[in-house]
XYZ file of C-alpha atoms in Angstrom:
66
model
C -164.507 101.443 15.377
C -167.012 99.635 13.511
C -168.000 97.736 16.603
C -168.169 101.174 18.640
C -170.441 102.509 15.852
C -172.666 99.412 16.272
C -172.943 99.786 19.997
C -173.742 103.476 19.828
C -176.443 102.484 17.508
C -177.956 99.414 18.967
C -177.281 99.729 22.866
C -177.772 102.078 25.932
C -174.328 101.376 26.990
C -172.273 104.602 28.029
C -169.407 105.819 25.962
C -167.219 104.951 28.958
C -168.170 101.334 28.644
C -167.772 101.326 24.945
C -164.749 102.590 24.868
C -163.576 99.798 27.400
C -165.652 97.217 25.210
C -163.789 98.135 21.980
C -160.334 98.084 23.696
C -159.372 101.896 24.609
C -158.273 102.673 27.888
C -158.214 106.746 27.181
C -161.655 108.329 26.749
C -159.924 111.473 25.004
C -157.947 109.135 22.518
C -161.063 107.148 21.770
C -163.084 110.455 21.118
C -160.270 111.651 18.753
C -159.853 108.444 17.189
C -163.566 108.040 16.623
C -164.102 111.342 15.210
C -161.203 110.941 12.693
C -163.118 107.704 11.710
C -166.605 108.944 11.482
C -166.279 112.749 11.268
C -168.382 113.350 14.667
C -168.195 112.695 18.149
C -169.785 109.480 19.710
C -172.496 111.321 21.288
C -173.288 113.159 18.221
C -173.024 109.809 16.119
C -175.560 108.101 18.613
C -177.838 111.037 18.508
C -177.714 110.692 14.662
C -177.889 106.951 14.160
C -179.685 105.657 17.096
C -182.239 102.931 16.413
C -182.799 101.361 19.923
C -185.431 103.788 21.773
C -187.143 104.760 18.635
C -190.387 102.717 18.810
C -192.090 101.435 15.588
C -195.112 103.824 16.243
C -192.541 107.069 15.821
C -191.381 105.513 12.916
C -194.654 104.882 11.242
C -196.048 108.326 12.280
C -193.155 109.975 10.676
C -194.136 107.958 7.453
C -197.719 108.756 7.619
C -198.704 105.043 8.168
C -201.578 104.281 10.586
């Protein structure tokens, strides 16, 4: 599950691809297992912790850095 979390935070792989990459064949079982591990669905996890796609400009803008 840690690897799935890493892929969700740091890649643009679709969830279907990630579950295959970490050894799951059944999407609903993966989602259920992931939710049990993290407390949220893979989509919610990605939305909350996503790193890629957030440019440095957006982060510095939020911190008031110019």
